[in-house]
Amino acid sequence: MVCSELKLHRYATKRESQVANALTLLKSHLFQYQGYVSAALVLGGFDLHGPHLFTVYPHGSTDSLPFATMGSGSLNAMAVFESGYKDDMTKEEAMDLVANAIKAGIFNDLGSGSNVDLCIITKDGAEYLRNYEKPNPRTYARRQAYTFPPGTTPVLRSKVTPLHDLVTVAEGAESMEVDA
């Protein structure tokens, strides 16, 4: 939704979109649904004004901070950020800090997954590092998939309703008007 709106904006204005445009689209959409979309998002980007990082809450409110956490493990991750963040970090220091924050969320919250994914956003673009670390791998994996032969699940009851008992078809009636 946001991607297509930003493309239309770029075509209409003949300029690159700004991160604030994406933020406005996201928060307007979430505010319209009053939190029922249930999306807590972190939005990052780089535009002519420099780097940006925002948190977007399910009701559409936003924050802008030098670091951001969202989700069920966010309190644990925030503790790592608050203790380890400093201005002018190197790329490697920042990657280690983010990985440690995500691992804090993974190990201290049951709903926070099992691997560390990073996204590095610079003026040259975004670099996605999937499975940067796997600190909590599965300890058990089935050798074979579950297979259920046909007829395994019993049919407890069955009801067939013939449609001709529910619908009356009138032949020879006038045809319905349809606006073209």
CSV table of C-alpha atoms in Angstrom, one decimal, residues 28-162:
chain,number,residue,atom,x,y,z
A,28,SER,CA,-2.9,7.9,8.5
A,29,HIS,CA,-3.7,4.3,7.5
A,30,LEU,CA,-3.3,3.0,11.1
A,31,PHE,CA,-5.2,5.9,12.6
A,32,GLN,CA,-8.1,5.3,10.2
A,33,TYR,CA,-8.5,1.8,11.6
A,34,GLN,CA,-8.0,2.8,15.3
A,35,GLY,CA,-5.5,0.1,16.0
A,36,TYR,CA,-7.4,-2.8,14.5
A,37,VAL,CA,-4.6,-3.4,12.0
A,38,SER,CA,-2.5,-4.3,15.1
A,39,ALA,CA,0.8,-3.2,13.4
A,40,ALA,CA,3.6,-1.8,15.5
A,41,LEU,CA,6.3,-0.7,13.1
A,42,VAL,CA,9.8,0.6,12.9
A,43,LEU,CA,10.3,2.8,9.8
A,44,GLY,CA,13.8,3.8,8.7
A,45,GLY,CA,15.1,5.5,5.6
A,46,PHE,CA,17.5,7.9,4.1
A,47,ASP,CA,16.5,11.0,2.1
A,48,LEU,CA,17.8,14.4,1.2
A,49,HIS,CA,17.5,15.5,4.8
A,50,GLY,CA,19.6,12.5,6.0
A,51,PRO,CA,18.9,9.3,8.0
A,52,HIS,CA,15.6,8.9,9.8
A,53,LEU,CA,14.2,6.3,12.3
A,54,PHE,CA,10.6,6.3,13.5
A,55,THR,CA,8.4,4.0,15.5
A,56,VAL,CA,4.8,3.9,14.4
A,57,TYR,CA,2.3,2.6,17.0
A,58,PRO,CA,-0.9,0.7,16.1
A,59,HIS,CA,-3.1,3.7,16.6
A,60,GLY,CA,-1.0,5.9,14.3
A,61,SER,CA,1.1,7.8,16.8
A,62,THR,CA,4.8,8.1,16.1
A,63,ASP,CA,8.2,8.8,17.8
A,64,SER,CA,11.6,9.7,16.4
A,65,LEU,CA,14.6,8.5,18.4
A,66,PRO,CA,18.2,7.5,17.6
A,67,PHE,CA,17.2,3.9,18.3
A,68,ALA,CA,13.9,2.1,18.3
A,69,THR,CA,12.3,-1.1,19.4
A,70,MET,CA,8.9,-2.5,18.9
A,71,GLY,CA,7.2,-5.8,19.6
A,72,SER,CA,6.9,-8.3,22.5
A,73,GLY,CA,10.7,-8.3,23.2
A,74,SER,CA,11.1,-4.6,22.9
A,75,LEU,CA,11.6,-3.8,26.6
A,76,ASN,CA,14.5,-6.2,26.7
A,77,ALA,CA,16.0,-4.8,23.5
A,78,MET,CA,15.5,-1.2,24.8
A,79,ALA,CA,17.5,-2.0,27.9
A,80,VAL,CA,20.5,-3.1,25.7
A,81,PHE,CA,20.2,0.0,23.5
A,82,GLU,CA,20.0,2.4,26.5
A,83,SER,CA,23.1,0.9,28.1
A,84,GLY,CA,25.2,0.5,24.9
A,85,TYR,CA,24.2,3.3,22.5
A,86,LYS,CA,26.6,6.2,21.9
A,87,ASP,CA,26.8,8.8,19.1
A,88,ASP,CA,29.1,8.2,16.2
A,89,MET,CA,29.3,4.4,16.4
A,90,THR,CA,31.1,2.5,13.7
A,91,LYS,CA,29.0,0.2,11.4
A,92,GLU,CA,30.4,-2.9,13.2
A,93,GLU,CA,29.7,-1.5,16.7
A,94,ALA,CA,26.1,-0.6,15.6
A,95,MET,CA,25.6,-4.1,14.1
A,96,ASP,CA,26.9,-5.8,17.3
A,97,LEU,CA,24.6,-3.5,19.5
A,98,VAL,CA,21.5,-4.3,17.4
A,99,ALA,CA,22.3,-8.0,17.3
A,100,ASN,CA,22.7,-8.0,21.1
A,101,ALA,CA,19.4,-6.1,21.5
A,102,ILE,CA,17.6,-8.6,19.3
A,103,LYS,CA,19.1,-11.5,21.2
A,104,ALA,CA,17.9,-10.0,24.5
A,105,GLY,CA,14.4,-10.0,23.1
A,106,ILE,CA,14.8,-13.6,21.8
A,107,PHE,CA,16.0,-15.0,25.1
A,108,ASN,CA,13.8,-13.1,27.5
A,109,ASP,CA,10.5,-13.3,25.6
A,110,LEU,CA,8.8,-16.4,24.4
A,111,GLY,CA,7.2,-14.7,21.3
A,112,SER,CA,10.3,-13.2,19.8
A,113,GLY,CA,11.5,-15.8,17.3
A,114,SER,CA,14.8,-17.5,17.1
A,115,ASN,CA,17.2,-15.7,14.7
A,116,VAL,CA,18.7,-12.2,14.2
A,117,ASP,CA,18.0,-10.3,11.0
A,118,LEU,CA,19.6,-6.9,10.3
A,119,CYS,CA,18.8,-4.2,7.8
A,120,ILE,CA,21.5,-1.6,7.2
A,121,ILE,CA,20.2,1.6,5.7
A,122,THR,CA,22.6,4.1,4.1
A,123,LYS,CA,22.4,6.8,1.4
A,124,ASP,CA,23.3,4.1,-1.1
A,125,GLY,CA,20.4,1.9,-0.2
A,126,ALA,CA,19.3,-0.9,2.1
A,127,GLU,CA,21.2,-4.1,2.8
A,128,TYR,CA,19.3,-7.0,4.3
A,129,LEU,CA,21.2,-9.5,6.4
A,130,ARG,CA,18.9,-12.5,6.9
A,131,ASN,CA,20.0,-15.0,9.6
A,132,TYR,CA,22.9,-12.8,10.6
A,133,GLU,CA,23.0,-14.9,13.8
A,134,LYS,CA,21.0,-18.0,14.9
A,135,PRO,CA,21.4,-17.9,18.7
A,136,ASN,CA,18.4,-20.1,19.4
A,137,PRO,CA,18.2,-22.9,16.8
A,138,ARG,CA,15.6,-25.6,17.0
A,139,THR,CA,16.7,-28.5,19.1
A,140,TYR,CA,14.3,-31.0,17.5
A,141,ALA,CA,13.3,-31.4,13.9
A,142,ARG,CA,11.1,-34.1,12.5
A,143,ARG,CA,12.8,-36.3,9.9
A,144,GLN,CA,9.6,-36.7,7.9
A,145,ALA,CA,6.6,-34.5,7.4
A,146,TYR,CA,3.3,-35.4,8.9
A,147,THR,CA,1.3,-37.6,6.6
A,148,PHE,CA,-2.3,-38.5,7.1
A,149,PRO,CA,-3.8,-41.1,4.8
A,150,PRO,CA,-7.3,-40.4,3.3
A,151,GLY,CA,-10.1,-41.4,5.7
A,152,THR,CA,-8.0,-40.8,8.8
A,153,THR,CA,-10.3,-38.0,9.9
A,154,PRO,CA,-13.8,-39.4,10.5
A,155,VAL,CA,-16.9,-37.6,9.3
A,156,LEU,CA,-19.1,-37.1,12.3
A,157,ARG,CA,-22.3,-35.9,10.5
A,158,SER,CA,-23.3,-34.9,7.1
A,159,LYS,CA,-26.2,-32.7,5.8
A,160,VAL,CA,-27.0,-32.1,2.2
A,161,THR,CA,-29.6,-29.4,1.3
A,162,PRO,CA,-30.9,-29.5,-2.3
